[in-house]
């Protein structure tokens, strides 16, 4: 079974809450036959390139390091020219309608 965590809201509680829940789920996922993915979109995606959001970005990078696929919307990333920076971090880019 696959579980996708969608992170959309950009308030601090939502950003940190979603990454914390993902990390905690990852701790037991393999033993329960669950694969996890994260998809970041909308306001939360802007936070991926916001240097004022280091806690969220460190949490996202830790998820990637733990082997959890993290994706963001390609079309949304094109607007601020963030595709290269996100890809370098290991964030996969794909059109939201395709994800």
Coordinates of N, CA and C in Angstrom, one line a residue:
X1 N 0.8 -1.2 0.0 CA 0.0 0.0 0.0 C 0.9 1.2 0.0
X2 N 0.5 2.3 -0.7 CA 1.2 3.5 -0.8 C 0.4 4.6 -0.1
X3 N 1.1 5.4 0.7 CA 0.5 6.5 1.4 C 1.2 7.8 0.9
X4 N 0.5 8.8 0.5 CA 1.1 10.0 0.0 C 0.6 11.1 1.0
X5 N 1.6 11.8 1.6 CA 1.3 12.9 2.5 C 1.4 14.2 1.6
X6 N 0.3 14.9 1.5 CA 0.3 16.1 0.7 C 0.5 17.3 1.7
X7 N 1.5 18.1 1.4 CA 1.7 19.3 2.3 C 1.4 20.5 1.4
X8 N 0.3 21.2 1.9 CA -0.2 22.3 1.1 C -0.1 23.6 1.8
X9 N -0.5 23.6 3.1 CA -0.6 24.8 3.9 C 0.8 25.2 4.3
X10 N 1.1 26.5 4.4 CA 2.4 27.0 4.7 C 2.6 27.6 6.1
X11 N 1.6 27.4 7.0 CA 1.8 27.9 8.3 C 2.8 26.9 9.0
X12 N 3.5 27.4 10.0 CA 4.5 26.6 10.6 C 4.0 25.3 11.2
X13 N 2.9 25.4 11.9 CA 2.3 24.1 12.5 C 2.1 23.1 11.4
X14 N 1.5 23.5 10.3 CA 1.2 22.5 9.2 C 2.5 22.0 8.6
X15 N 3.5 22.8 8.4 CA 4.7 22.4 7.7 C 5.5 21.4 8.7
X16 N 5.6 21.8 9.9 CA 6.4 20.9 10.8 C 5.5 19.7 11.2
X17 N 4.2 19.9 11.4 CA 3.4 18.7 11.7 C 3.4 17.7 10.6
X18 N 3.3 18.1 9.4 CA 3.3 17.1 8.3 C 4.6 16.4 8.1
X19 N 5.8 17.1 8.3 CA 7.0 16.4 8.2 C 7.3 15.5 9.4
X20 N 6.8 15.9 10.6 CA 6.9 15.0 11.7 C 6.1 13.8 11.6
X21 N 4.9 13.9 11.2 CA 4.0 12.8 11.0 C 4.6 11.8 9.9
X22 N 5.2 12.4 8.9 CA 5.8 11.5 7.8 C 7.0 10.8 8.4
X23 N 7.8 11.5 9.2 CA 9.0 10.8 9.8 C 8.5 9.7 10.7
X24 N 7.5 9.9 11.5 CA 7.0 8.9 12.5 C 6.4 7.7 11.7
X25 N 5.7 8.0 10.7 CA 5.1 6.9 9.9 C 6.1 6.1 9.2
X26 N 7.2 6.7 8.8 CA 8.3 6.0 8.1 C 8.9 5.0 9.1
X27 N 8.9 5.3 10.4 CA 9.5 4.4 11.4 C 8.9 3.1 11.4
X28 N 7.6 3.0 11.0 CA 6.9 1.7 11.1 C 6.4 1.2 9.7
X29 N 6.5 2.1 8.7 CA 5.9 1.8 7.4 C 6.4 0.5 6.8
X30 N 7.7 0.2 6.7 CA 8.2 -1.0 6.1 C 7.6 -2.2 6.7
X31 N 7.6 -2.2 8.0 CA 7.1 -3.4 8.8 C 5.6 -3.6 8.6
X32 N 4.9 -2.6 8.0 CA 3.5 -2.8 7.8 C 3.1 -2.8 6.3
X33 N 4.2 -2.9 5.5 CA 4.0 -3.0 4.1 C 3.5 -1.7 3.4
X34 N 3.9 -0.6 4.0 CA 3.4 0.7 3.5 C 4.6 1.4 2.9
X35 N 4.5 2.0 1.7 CA 5.5 2.9 1.2 C 5.0 4.3 1.3
X36 N 5.8 5.2 1.6 CA 5.5 6.6 1.8 C 6.0 7.5 0.7
X37 N 5.3 8.5 0.4 CA 5.8 9.6 -0.5 C 5.2 10.9 0.1
X38 N 5.9 12.0 -0.3 CA 5.4 13.3 0.1 C 5.3 14.2 -1.1
X39 N 4.2 14.9 -1.2 CA 4.0 15.8 -2.3 C 3.7 17.2 -1.7
X40 N 4.6 18.2 -2.1 CA 4.5 19.5 -1.6 C 4.0 20.4 -2.7
X41 N 3.0 21.2 -2.3 CA 2.3 22.0 -3.3 C 1.8 23.4 -2.7
X42 N 1.5 24.3 -3.6 CA 0.9 25.6 -3.2 C 1.8 26.4 -2.2
X43 N 1.2 26.9 -1.2 CA 2.0 27.7 -0.2 C 3.1 27.0 0.4
X44 N 2.9 25.7 0.6 CA 4.0 24.9 1.2 C 5.2 24.8 0.3
X45 N 4.9 24.8 -1.0 CA 6.0 24.7 -2.0 C 6.9 26.0 -2.0
X46 N 6.2 27.1 -1.8 CA 7.0 28.4 -1.6 C 8.0 28.3 -0.5
X47 N 7.6 27.6 0.6 CA 8.4 27.4 1.8 C 9.7 26.6 1.5
X48 N 9.7 25.8 0.4 CA 10.9 25.0 0.1 C 12.0 25.9 -0.4
X49 N 11.7 27.1 -0.8 CA 12.8 28.0 -1.2 C 12.9 29.2 -0.4
X50 N 12.3 29.2 0.8 CA 12.3 30.3 1.7 C 13.3 30.1 2.8
X51 N 14.3 30.9 2.8 CA 15.4 30.8 3.8 C 14.9 31.1 5.2
X52 N 13.7 31.7 5.3 CA 13.2 32.0 6.7 C 12.4 30.8 7.2
X53 N 12.5 29.6 6.5 CA 11.8 28.4 6.9 C 12.9 27.3 7.1
X54 N 13.9 27.5 7.8 CA 15.0 26.5 7.9 C 14.5 25.2 8.6
X55 N 13.6 25.3 9.6 CA 13.1 24.0 10.3 C 12.4 23.1 9.3
X56 N 11.6 23.7 8.4 CA 10.8 22.9 7.4 C 11.8 22.3 6.4
X57 N 12.7 23.1 5.9 CA 13.6 22.7 4.9 C 14.6 21.6 5.4
X58 N 15.0 21.7 6.6 CA 15.9 20.7 7.2 C 15.1 19.4 7.4
X59 N 13.8 19.5 7.8 CA 13.0 18.3 7.9 C 12.7 17.6 6.6
X60 N 12.5 18.4 5.5 CA 12.3 17.9 4.2 C 13.6 17.2 3.8
X61 N 14.7 17.8 4.0 CA 16.0 17.2 3.6 C 16.3 15.9 4.3
X62 N 15.8 15.9 5.6 CA 16.0 14.6 6.4 C 15.1 13.5 5.9
X63 N 13.9 13.9 5.4 CA 13.0 12.9 4.8 C 13.7 12.3 3.6
X64 N 14.2 13.1 2.7 CA 14.9 12.6 1.5 C 16.1 11.7 1.9
X65 N 16.9 12.1 2.9 CA 18.0 11.3 3.3 C 17.5 10.0 3.8
X66 N 16.4 9.9 4.4 CA 15.8 8.7 5.0 C 15.2 7.8 3.9
X67 N 15.2 8.3 2.6 CA 14.8 7.5 1.5 C 13.3 7.7 1.2
X68 N 12.7 8.7 1.7 CA 11.3 9.0 1.4 C 11.2 9.9 0.2
X69 N 10.6 9.5 -0.9 CA 10.5 10.4 -2.0 C 9.7 11.6 -1.7
X70 N 10.3 12.8 -2.1 CA 9.6 14.1 -1.9 C 9.5 14.7 -3.3
X71 N 8.3 15.1 -3.6 CA 8.0 15.7 -4.9 C 7.3 17.0 -4.7
X72 N 7.5 17.9 -5.8 CA 6.8 19.2 -5.8 C 6.4 19.4 -7.2
X73 N 5.4 20.4 -7.4 CA 4.9 20.6 -8.7 C 5.9 21.3 -9.6
X74 N 6.1 20.7 -10.7 CA 7.0 21.3 -11.7 C 6.6 22.7 -12.2
X75 N 5.3 22.8 -12.5 CA 4.8 24.0 -13.1 C 4.9 25.2 -12.1
X76 N 4.6 24.8 -10.8 CA 4.7 25.8 -9.7 C 6.1 26.3 -9.5
X77 N 7.1 25.3 -9.7 CA 8.5 25.6 -9.5 C 9.1 26.4 -10.6
X78 N 8.5 26.3 -11.8 CA 9.0 27.1 -12.9 C 8.8 28.6 -12.7
X79 N 7.7 29.0 -12.1 CA 7.4 30.4 -11.9 C 8.4 31.2 -11.2
X80 N 8.9 30.7 -10.0 CA 10.0 31.5 -9.3 C 11.4 31.0 -9.8
X81 N 11.5 30.2 -10.8 CA 12.8 29.7 -11.2 C 13.5 28.8 -10.2
X82 N 12.7 28.0 -9.5 CA 13.2 27.2 -8.4 C 13.6 25.7 -8.8
X83 N 13.4 25.4 -10.1 CA 13.5 24.0 -10.5 C 14.9 23.4 -10.2
X84 N 16.0 24.2 -10.5 CA 17.3 23.7 -10.3 C 17.6 23.5 -8.8
X85 N 17.3 24.5 -8.0 CA 17.5 24.4 -6.6 C 16.8 23.2 -5.9
X86 N 15.6 23.0 -6.3 CA 14.8 21.9 -5.7 C 15.4 20.6 -6.2
X87 N 15.7 20.5 -7.5 CA 16.3 19.2 -8.0 C 17.6 18.9 -7.3
X88 N 18.4 19.9 -7.1 CA 19.7 19.6 -6.4 C 19.5 19.0 -5.0
X89 N 18.4 19.4 -4.4 CA 18.1 18.8 -3.0 C 17.6 17.4 -3.1
X90 N 17.2 17.0 -4.3 CA 16.7 15.6 -4.4 C 15.2 15.6 -4.4
X91 N 14.6 16.8 -4.6 CA 13.1 16.9 -4.7 C 12.7 16.7 -6.1
X92 N 11.9 15.7 -6.3 CA 11.4 15.3 -7.6 C 10.4 16.3 -8.1
X93 N 10.4 16.7 -9.4 CA 9.5 17.7 -9.9 C 8.6 17.0 -10.9
X94 N 7.3 17.2 -10.8 CA 6.3 16.6 -11.7 C 5.1 17.5 -11.7
X95 N 4.4 17.5 -12.8 CA 3.1 18.2 -12.9 C 2.1 17.7 -11.9
X96 N 1.5 18.5 -11.1 CA 0.6 18.1 -10.1 C -0.5 17.2 -10.6
X97 N -1.0 17.5 -11.8 CA -2.1 16.7 -12.4 C -1.6 15.3 -12.7
X98 N -0.3 15.1 -12.9 CA 0.3 13.8 -13.2 C 0.7 13.0 -11.9
X99 N 0.8 13.7 -10.8 CA 1.4 13.1 -9.6 C 0.4 12.1 -9.0

